[in-house]
Structures are given as C-alpha cells and as structure tokens.
Amino acid sequence: MNGRILDLKRPARPLTEGFDGRVLRAHGGGGSATRDLLEAIVFPRLSNLRLDERGDSAVWSPELKPGERLAFTTDAFVVTPLEFPGGDLGRLAVCGTVNDLAVSGARPQAISLALILEEGLPFDTLRRLVDSARSAAEEAGVEIVTGDTKVIESRGDAGCFAVTSGIGVIPSGRNLSLRKIRPGDAIIVTASIANHGTAIMAARDGIGFSGDISSDAMPLNGLVEGFLRAVPDTRFLRDATRGGVSGVVCEVAESTEHNVRLRESALPIRPGTRAALELLWLDPLDVANEGVLIAIVPGTAANFALEALRSDPAGREAAIIGSILDGSNHGDLSRNDMSRGHAELETSTGGRRILVPPYGDKLPRIC
C-alpha cells in the first residue's frame, strides 16, 4: 500500500440510464446494477465509519464496564402505504428497533437495515425512505452500520419491506422484568394512544377524518434513559405496538398471574383519533402505536414517575391509567369466579369489562 490509507468512501455513482427511475430485478442480482443502486442511493445517505468499510459485517470492540450486558433484538416491518402522515417505512424500522432495545433497559449502539424491494419501486421513493431512516437514526443517536438489499417480483403495488437488528448496552444494576411486578404497582402510558394505527388506516384507504391524525413513530431511547435515571426502581417497560395497550396489559396479567385494572376515563386519546375510531367501531386499546410505552412502577413512585415523563416532550401526554391488583382484589368480578391473571377495564359509566388481546391484526400491515 506504500504507506497510503485506502479510502473506501466513494463518490456517488449515477444509476444506469434507461431504467425509468424504478427498481429492476437486475438491481438484486449482486452485479454492477446492484452496486449502482447502493452507490447512488444507499451508501451516500447512510455513510458512517463502519458502513463505509463495505465489509460483510460491522466490526468493533464494545468496551463493557463490570456488570454491563449486551442486548440484541431483531424485527421486520411491513406497512401499506410506505409513506403516511407522521412517518414512513424507513422511520418506522429504525424507531421500532431502537425502542425495542430501550424498553429492555439498553442504550442503543448500532442497528442493521435490510431492504427487500419490489420490482418497480420508484427510485425517488427509495431515496426518501433511506433519508428517513438516516434521520431517525440521527435523532436516536445510533448508526446504521450494516445491511442488505434484495429485489423480488412485484405483486402490483411496488412495495418495500425492512428487516432490522439492533445491539445495545444495559448498564450495571438495571434490570427490567415481568417478574418484578407486584400488586399495588401503577401502570403508566407515556403518550396518547392509537394515533399510529388510525393514521395508517386513513392513508391506506383514503379516508378523510377531520382533525390532524398522524403517526406517533419516534425513537424513545432518550425518554427512557431520562425516566430510568429518575425512577431507577421501575419494574417493567414495553412498547405498545401491534396489539396495542390491550396486548401489553393482557401479557402482563397472563405472565405474572396478577390481575390488571385500567380506567377508561384515564386513557389519553386525542379527540380526532377518538372520533375516527368510534366511526369505525374500533377499540383504541387494540390499535397499534409506535411512540407509546407502558411503564409499570411502584405505586408509591407513580406521581413522581409521571412528572419525570412529562418533563420530556415525548412524554408530555403521559397518564396513570391503572394498577396491578392481587388475586383477591378484583371487586364484583370475583363473584364470577374469575381466575387470577386477567385484565379488565373500568368503563367511564362505572361498569367493567374483561380485556382480551386481539386475535389478529385488525389493521393489516401497519408495522
């Protein structure tokens, strides 16, 4: 090498002419067309020290302090349409992976991004999705350090899918677990619910609801880090994505065998979202979110935890929505011989109904 350093960061190269501005099967073949696509669209937008090495793996040596642990997660994202009010597939993929690490107590370090492109996808759409992924990663303070692209036959909608993995570091002494949940604990939601699923449905089906309904997709690692510093005895965190709030609280009840009670009057729901879901006969508790966490904290710390969340812009709509009960403390429902480990909603009219997790996704391809 004659003492010279090899610079692997190349200038963007133009895409081959004659492609009508769209992805072709040739772009997934691993040859010069693939290289053209990566060099023209992907690499310039995601450039960083590790990605610019162009290796088959991102390589570095994380320096762990005594007691620290690594967290690793992976996820896949499919959404129709690819772009919607408040976000798109690129933002969704990065935020979802970052948030999965954050709710495990980890500080996200790096993520991978694989894109599965359908033949016919416009280059301009791909550029916007990659730009959005980069922007979300910068917002979260992480790097996209490796990835892949594949091209498949079009099914008629020229879509795109994303597969991500992420790695993070859990600080010493931080341990969030369902096993730590106890009767008397408070259940907190960090933001208004059901906005993401409602926005996706409106965009996909061309429904014009009154009011501003947009996705809440955002990276929440900053919110989580500040919250856990303020409330280190937090029991459990979970992002309320597919299955919504119902999915999370039902999992808590089933896994811990404690009963869970939510209060309908305490649920933060924006007026436009509430009106849209009432028209569609959908329960906001079942609708997916992308910027909403469920936090379970000791009851004695609930008000302080709420203040800590509301001090962050991402948590300004936080609310205490329920509590964990012991096996004998479920009021009138005990006369029905309800077993331990169920979730219920105390309605605004004073009644109660049992919550069950949605059997399937009521709004297909929303995350």
Short mmCIF file of C-alpha atoms in Angstrom, two decimals:
data_model
loop_
_atom_site.label_atom_id
_atom_site.label_comp_id
_atom_site.label_asym_id
_atom_site.label_seq_id
_atom_site.Cartn_x
_atom_site.Cartn_y
_atom_site.Cartn_z
CA MET A 1 0.00 0.00 0.00
CA ASN A 2 3.13 2.25 0.10
CA GLY A 3 2.03 3.73 3.44
CA ARG A 4 -1.19 5.08 1.98
CA ILE A 5 -4.58 4.63 3.66
CA LEU A 6 -7.22 3.08 1.45
CA ASP A 7 -10.26 5.38 1.30
CA LEU A 8 -13.35 3.21 0.87
CA LYS A 9 -15.77 6.12 0.90
CA ARG A 10 -16.51 6.53 -2.78
CA PRO A 11 -18.43 9.32 -4.50
CA ALA A 12 -21.99 8.51 -5.53
CA ARG A 13 -22.19 6.94 -8.96
CA PRO A 14 -25.09 7.56 -11.33
CA LEU A 15 -27.69 4.88 -11.86
CA THR A 16 -27.63 3.21 -15.25
CA GLU A 17 -29.77 5.08 -17.74
CA GLY A 18 -32.92 3.61 -19.24
CA PHE A 19 -34.46 2.24 -16.02
CA ASP A 20 -37.35 4.73 -16.00
CA GLY A 21 -36.45 5.70 -12.44
CA ARG A 22 -37.53 2.37 -10.94
CA VAL A 23 -36.04 -0.69 -9.29
CA LEU A 24 -35.49 -3.65 -11.65
CA ARG A 25 -34.83 -7.30 -10.92
CA ALA A 26 -31.26 -6.68 -12.07
CA HIS A 27 -30.71 -4.47 -9.01
CA GLY A 28 -31.00 -7.56 -6.81
CA GLY A 29 -28.59 -9.72 -8.79
CA GLY A 30 -25.41 -8.83 -6.93
CA GLY A 31 -23.68 -7.44 -10.04
CA SER A 32 -22.96 -3.97 -11.35
CA ALA A 33 -26.64 -2.94 -11.23
CA THR A 34 -26.74 -3.76 -7.51
CA ARG A 35 -23.56 -1.79 -6.97
CA ASP A 36 -25.01 1.14 -8.92
CA LEU A 37 -28.12 1.16 -6.71
CA LEU A 38 -26.15 1.03 -3.48
CA GLU A 39 -23.59 3.63 -4.53
CA ALA A 40 -26.20 6.03 -5.90
CA ILE A 41 -28.89 5.81 -3.23
CA VAL A 42 -27.99 3.86 -0.09
CA PHE A 43 -24.33 4.40 0.80
CA PRO A 44 -24.23 8.20 0.38
CA ARG A 45 -27.26 8.57 2.65
CA LEU A 46 -26.14 6.22 5.43
CA SER A 47 -22.42 6.93 5.35
CA ASN A 48 -20.51 6.35 8.60
CA LEU A 49 -17.15 4.90 9.61
CA ARG A 50 -18.27 1.28 9.94
CA LEU A 51 -20.65 1.17 6.99
CA ASP A 52 -18.04 2.78 4.75
CA GLU A 53 -15.78 -0.24 5.30
CA ARG A 54 -18.15 -2.14 2.95
CA GLY A 55 -17.50 -5.40 4.81
CA ASP A 56 -19.89 -8.30 5.24
CA SER A 57 -20.00 -7.48 8.95
CA ALA A 58 -19.65 -4.33 11.01
CA VAL A 59 -16.70 -4.92 13.32
CA TRP A 60 -15.78 -3.11 16.50
CA SER A 61 -14.92 -3.87 20.12
CA PRO A 62 -17.54 -2.63 22.57
CA GLU A 63 -15.93 -1.79 25.89
CA LEU A 64 -18.22 -3.10 28.61
CA LYS A 65 -17.84 -1.97 32.20
CA PRO A 66 -18.25 -4.51 35.01
CA GLY A 67 -21.88 -5.57 35.31
CA GLU A 68 -22.93 -4.25 31.89
CA ARG A 69 -24.71 -6.59 29.47
CA LEU A 70 -25.42 -6.62 25.76
CA ALA A 71 -28.98 -6.56 24.41
CA PHE A 72 -29.79 -7.75 20.90
CA THR A 73 -33.07 -7.51 19.01
CA THR A 74 -34.40 -8.11 15.52
CA ASP A 75 -37.62 -7.13 13.77
CA ALA A 76 -39.33 -6.95 10.39
CA PHE A 77 -41.51 -4.12 9.12
CA VAL A 78 -44.23 -4.19 6.50
CA VAL A 79 -46.58 -1.28 6.01
CA THR A 80 -49.05 -0.08 3.40
CA PRO A 81 -48.73 2.64 2.29
CA LEU A 82 -44.97 3.08 2.54
CA GLU A 83 -45.40 6.76 3.39
CA PHE A 84 -48.08 8.11 5.70
CA PRO A 85 -48.78 11.17 7.87
CA GLY A 86 -46.07 11.34 10.52
CA GLY A 87 -43.68 8.80 9.05
CA ASP A 88 -42.79 6.09 6.58
CA LEU A 89 -41.23 2.64 6.43
CA GLY A 90 -37.70 3.94 6.96
CA ARG A 91 -38.56 5.86 10.11
CA LEU A 92 -40.74 3.03 11.37
CA ALA A 93 -37.96 0.44 11.04
CA VAL A 94 -35.35 2.48 12.91
CA CYS A 95 -37.69 3.67 15.65
CA GLY A 96 -39.11 0.20 16.23
CA THR A 97 -35.68 -1.35 16.72
CA VAL A 98 -34.36 1.48 18.88
CA ASN A 99 -37.45 1.30 21.08
CA ASP A 100 -37.23 -2.48 21.49
CA LEU A 101 -33.73 -2.02 22.86
CA ALA A 102 -34.72 0.90 25.05
CA VAL A 103 -37.58 -0.91 26.80
CA SER A 104 -35.17 -3.69 27.74
CA GLY A 105 -33.17 -1.04 29.57
CA ALA A 106 -30.43 -0.90 26.92
CA ARG A 107 -28.74 2.12 25.44
CA PRO A 108 -28.88 1.50 21.67
CA GLN A 109 -25.49 1.43 19.96
CA ALA A 110 -25.96 0.34 16.34
CA ILE A 111 -28.51 -1.23 14.03
CA SER A 112 -28.61 -3.07 10.73
CA LEU A 113 -31.07 -2.37 7.93
CA ALA A 114 -32.00 -4.82 5.18
CA LEU A 115 -34.39 -3.63 2.47
CA ILE A 116 -36.44 -6.04 0.36
CA LEU A 117 -37.54 -4.08 -2.69
CA GLU A 118 -40.31 -4.99 -5.08
CA GLU A 119 -39.51 -4.58 -8.75
CA GLY A 120 -40.92 -1.27 -9.97
CA LEU A 121 -40.37 0.68 -6.76
CA PRO A 122 -39.57 4.28 -7.79
CA PHE A 123 -36.03 5.40 -7.04
CA ASP A 124 -37.43 8.63 -5.58
CA THR A 125 -39.46 6.65 -3.06
CA LEU A 126 -36.42 4.61 -2.09
CA ARG A 127 -34.38 7.79 -1.64
CA ARG A 128 -37.00 9.21 0.72
CA LEU A 129 -37.19 6.01 2.76
CA VAL A 130 -33.42 5.81 3.18
CA ASP A 131 -33.22 9.53 4.03
CA SER A 132 -35.93 8.99 6.63
CA ALA A 133 -34.11 6.02 8.15
CA ARG A 134 -30.93 8.07 8.41
CA SER A 135 -32.81 10.97 10.00
CA ALA A 136 -34.44 8.71 12.60
CA ALA A 137 -31.08 7.11 13.41
CA GLU A 138 -29.52 10.54 13.91
CA GLU A 139 -32.44 11.51 16.14
CA ALA A 140 -31.85 8.39 18.24
CA GLY A 141 -28.08 8.83 18.31
CA VAL A 142 -27.34 5.46 16.68
CA GLU A 143 -25.64 4.40 13.45
CA ILE A 144 -26.85 2.06 10.73
CA VAL A 145 -23.65 0.05 10.40
CA THR A 146 -24.55 -2.79 8.04
CA GLY A 147 -27.38 -4.06 5.88
CA ASP A 148 -28.52 -5.75 2.71
CA THR A 149 -30.80 -5.29 -0.29
CA LYS A 150 -32.85 -7.82 -2.21
CA VAL A 151 -35.26 -7.40 -5.13
CA ILE A 152 -38.36 -9.58 -5.56
CA GLU A 153 -41.08 -9.75 -8.19
CA SER A 154 -43.72 -7.07 -7.92
CA ARG A 155 -47.14 -8.09 -6.66
CA GLY A 156 -48.65 -5.00 -8.19
CA ASP A 157 -48.04 -2.36 -5.52
CA ALA A 158 -44.23 -1.87 -5.91
CA GLY A 159 -43.68 -2.10 -2.17
CA CYS A 160 -40.72 -2.41 0.16
CA PHE A 161 -40.06 -4.33 3.36
CA ALA A 162 -37.45 -3.69 6.04
CA VAL A 163 -35.66 -6.09 8.37
CA THR A 164 -33.58 -4.67 11.20
CA SER A 165 -31.43 -5.84 14.07
CA GLY A 166 -30.02 -3.77 16.87
CA ILE A 167 -27.47 -4.02 19.65
CA GLY A 168 -27.33 -2.06 22.88
CA VAL A 169 -25.70 -1.99 26.30
CA ILE A 170 -27.65 -2.45 29.54
CA PRO A 171 -25.97 -0.52 32.37
CA SER A 172 -24.91 -2.34 35.50
CA GLY A 173 -27.72 -2.70 38.03
CA ARG A 174 -30.55 -2.07 35.56
CA ASN A 175 -32.97 -4.99 35.42
CA LEU A 176 -36.46 -4.64 33.97
CA SER A 177 -38.60 -7.74 34.16
CA LEU A 178 -42.17 -9.01 34.36
CA ARG A 179 -41.01 -10.97 37.41
CA LYS A 180 -40.54 -7.73 39.37
CA ILE A 181 -44.18 -6.63 39.06
CA ARG A 182 -46.11 -6.60 42.34
CA PRO A 183 -49.69 -5.86 43.47
CA GLY A 184 -50.09 -2.15 44.10
CA ASP A 185 -47.87 -1.13 41.20
CA ALA A 186 -49.09 1.64 38.93
CA ILE A 187 -49.48 1.40 35.15
CA ILE A 188 -48.47 4.47 33.16
CA VAL A 189 -48.82 5.18 29.45
CA THR A 190 -46.30 7.68 28.08
CA ALA A 191 -48.40 9.32 25.34
CA SER A 192 -51.83 9.44 23.75
CA ILE A 193 -52.77 6.12 22.20
CA ALA A 194 -53.98 4.74 18.85
CA ASN A 195 -52.63 7.53 16.63
CA HIS A 196 -50.33 5.36 14.51
CA GLY A 197 -52.81 2.69 13.52
CA THR A 198 -55.51 5.25 12.81
CA ALA A 199 -53.19 7.33 10.61
CA ILE A 200 -52.09 4.25 8.63
CA MET A 201 -55.66 3.15 8.06
CA ALA A 202 -56.73 6.61 6.92
CA ALA A 203 -53.80 6.90 4.49
CA ARG A 204 -54.21 3.38 3.12
CA ASP A 205 -57.92 3.60 2.48
CA GLY A 206 -58.09 7.29 1.56
CA ILE A 207 -60.36 8.13 4.50
CA GLY A 208 -60.53 11.83 5.25
CA PHE A 209 -61.05 12.23 9.00
CA SER A 210 -61.44 15.69 10.48
CA GLY A 211 -58.55 16.83 12.64
CA ASP A 212 -54.83 16.11 12.43
CA ILE A 213 -54.25 12.37 12.80
CA SER A 214 -50.64 11.33 12.26
CA SER A 215 -48.35 8.51 13.28
CA ASP A 216 -46.50 8.82 16.58
CA ALA A 217 -43.41 6.94 15.29
CA MET A 218 -40.39 8.27 17.17
CA PRO A 219 -37.27 6.94 18.89
CA LEU A 220 -37.90 6.80 22.63
CA ASN A 221 -34.45 5.89 23.95
CA GLY A 222 -33.88 9.43 25.19
CA LEU A 223 -37.18 9.42 27.08
CA VAL A 224 -36.44 6.00 28.57
CA GLU A 225 -32.92 6.91 29.65
CA GLY A 226 -34.06 10.03 31.49
CA PHE A 227 -37.00 8.20 33.02
CA LEU A 228 -34.91 5.30 34.33
CA ARG A 229 -32.41 7.70 35.87
CA ALA A 230 -35.27 9.44 37.66
CA VAL A 231 -37.14 6.25 38.61
CA PRO A 232 -34.50 3.50 38.89
CA ASP A 233 -36.92 1.12 40.64
CA THR A 234 -39.13 0.92 37.52
CA ARG A 235 -40.40 -2.64 37.26
CA PHE A 236 -41.14 -3.10 33.56
CA LEU A 237 -41.33 -1.29 30.21
CA ARG A 238 -42.92 -2.34 26.93
CA ASP A 239 -43.73 -0.50 23.70
CA ALA A 240 -47.41 -0.86 22.80
CA THR A 241 -47.04 -1.64 19.10
CA ARG A 242 -49.02 -4.48 17.48
CA GLY A 243 -51.87 -5.46 19.77
CA GLY A 244 -51.86 -2.00 21.32
CA VAL A 245 -52.29 -1.36 25.02
CA SER A 246 -54.58 -4.38 25.38
CA GLY A 247 -51.86 -6.67 24.09
CA VAL A 248 -49.36 -5.41 26.68
CA VAL A 249 -51.62 -5.49 29.75
CA CYS A 250 -53.02 -8.90 28.85
CA GLU A 251 -49.47 -10.23 28.55
CA VAL A 252 -48.64 -8.73 31.95
CA ALA A 253 -51.69 -10.34 33.55
CA GLU A 254 -51.09 -13.74 31.99
CA SER A 255 -47.36 -13.83 32.67
CA THR A 256 -47.49 -12.59 36.27
CA GLU A 257 -50.86 -14.11 37.28
CA HIS A 258 -51.71 -10.76 38.80
CA ASN A 259 -54.92 -9.01 37.84
CA VAL A 260 -54.73 -5.73 35.95
CA ARG A 261 -57.30 -2.96 36.02
CA LEU A 262 -57.32 0.03 33.67
CA ARG A 263 -59.55 3.10 33.95
CA GLU A 264 -61.19 4.19 30.71
CA SER A 265 -61.52 7.77 31.95
CA ALA A 266 -57.73 8.00 32.41
CA LEU A 267 -56.76 6.89 28.88
CA PRO A 268 -55.16 9.74 26.89
CA ILE A 269 -56.80 9.76 23.45
CA ARG A 270 -56.78 12.77 21.13
CA PRO A 271 -60.26 13.93 20.09
CA GLY A 272 -59.70 13.36 16.36
CA THR A 273 -58.41 9.85 16.92
CA ARG A 274 -61.26 9.02 19.28
CA ALA A 275 -63.87 10.26 16.80
CA ALA A 276 -62.30 8.31 13.92
CA LEU A 277 -62.22 5.06 15.87
CA GLU A 278 -65.80 5.49 17.06
CA LEU A 279 -66.90 5.80 13.44
CA LEU A 280 -65.04 2.58 12.63
CA TRP A 281 -66.18 0.67 15.71
CA LEU A 282 -62.59 0.04 16.77
CA ASP A 283 -61.33 -0.09 20.35
CA PRO A 284 -58.40 2.34 20.85
CA LEU A 285 -56.85 -0.14 23.27
CA ASP A 286 -56.39 -2.61 20.41
CA VAL A 287 -54.87 -0.19 17.89
CA ALA A 288 -51.10 -0.18 17.26
CA ASN A 289 -48.78 2.59 18.44
CA GLU A 290 -45.19 3.40 17.54
CA GLY A 291 -44.30 6.10 20.07
CA VAL A 292 -46.09 4.82 23.18
CA LEU A 293 -44.63 2.91 26.12
CA ILE A 294 -46.31 1.16 29.03
CA ALA A 295 -44.36 1.66 32.26
CA ILE A 296 -45.08 -0.24 35.47
CA VAL A 297 -43.68 1.37 38.61
CA PRO A 298 -44.21 1.00 42.36
CA GLY A 299 -47.45 2.69 43.37
CA THR A 300 -45.58 4.95 45.80
CA ALA A 301 -43.48 6.27 42.91
CA ALA A 302 -46.34 6.81 40.46
CA ASN A 303 -46.75 10.58 40.75
CA PHE A 304 -43.02 11.22 40.67
CA ALA A 305 -42.70 8.94 37.64
CA LEU A 306 -45.48 10.83 35.90
CA GLU A 307 -43.70 14.15 36.49
CA ALA A 308 -40.45 12.69 35.15
CA LEU A 309 -42.14 11.56 31.94
CA ARG A 310 -43.98 14.83 31.41
CA SER A 311 -40.73 16.77 31.66
CA ASP A 312 -39.73 15.25 28.29
CA PRO A 313 -41.56 16.39 25.12
CA ALA A 314 -42.13 12.73 24.16
CA GLY A 315 -43.91 12.13 27.47
CA ARG A 316 -45.94 15.29 27.90
CA GLU A 317 -49.23 13.37 27.49
CA ALA A 318 -48.28 10.66 29.98
CA ALA A 319 -51.02 9.42 32.29
CA ILE A 320 -51.53 6.90 35.09
CA ILE A 321 -54.10 4.55 33.56
CA GLY A 322 -54.41 1.67 36.01
CA SER A 323 -52.85 -0.60 38.58
CA ILE A 324 -51.79 -4.15 39.39
CA LEU A 325 -54.14 -5.97 41.76
CA ASP A 326 -53.62 -9.01 43.92
CA GLY A 327 -55.53 -12.21 43.29
CA SER A 328 -58.41 -11.36 45.62
CA ASN A 329 -58.82 -7.68 44.77
CA HIS A 330 -60.99 -7.62 41.69
CA GLY A 331 -64.26 -6.39 43.14
CA ASP A 332 -67.55 -7.66 41.75
CA LEU A 333 -65.80 -9.82 39.17
CA SER A 334 -64.64 -12.12 41.96
CA ARG A 335 -68.23 -13.35 42.28
CA ASN A 336 -67.92 -14.74 38.77
CA ASP A 337 -65.03 -16.99 39.83
CA MET A 338 -62.55 -15.17 37.60
CA SER A 339 -59.15 -16.82 37.80
CA ARG A 340 -56.02 -14.91 38.62
CA GLY A 341 -54.24 -13.24 35.79
CA HIS A 342 -56.86 -11.31 33.87
CA ALA A 343 -57.06 -7.70 32.69
CA GLU A 344 -60.17 -5.57 32.96
CA LEU A 345 -61.30 -2.06 32.05
CA GLU A 346 -63.30 0.09 34.42
CA THR A 347 -65.54 1.94 31.97
CA SER A 348 -66.49 5.60 32.11
CA THR A 349 -70.04 4.59 33.02
CA GLY A 350 -68.93 2.60 36.06
CA GLY A 351 -69.08 -0.86 34.53
CA ARG A 352 -66.28 -3.31 33.92
CA ARG A 353 -65.33 -5.49 31.01
CA ILE A 354 -62.66 -8.10 30.55
CA LEU A 355 -59.84 -7.19 28.16
CA VAL A 356 -58.56 -9.82 25.76
CA PRO A 357 -55.64 -9.48 23.34
CA PRO A 358 -56.69 -9.04 19.70
CA TYR A 359 -56.75 -12.41 17.92
CA GLY A 360 -55.19 -10.91 14.81
CA ASP A 361 -54.22 -7.55 13.40
CA LYS A 362 -57.37 -5.54 12.80
CA LEU A 363 -55.45 -3.17 10.56
CA PRO A 364 -53.25 -5.26 8.21
CA ARG A 365 -49.63 -4.24 7.55
CA ILE A 366 -49.32 -1.29 9.93
CA CYS A 367 -45.93 -2.03 11.47
#
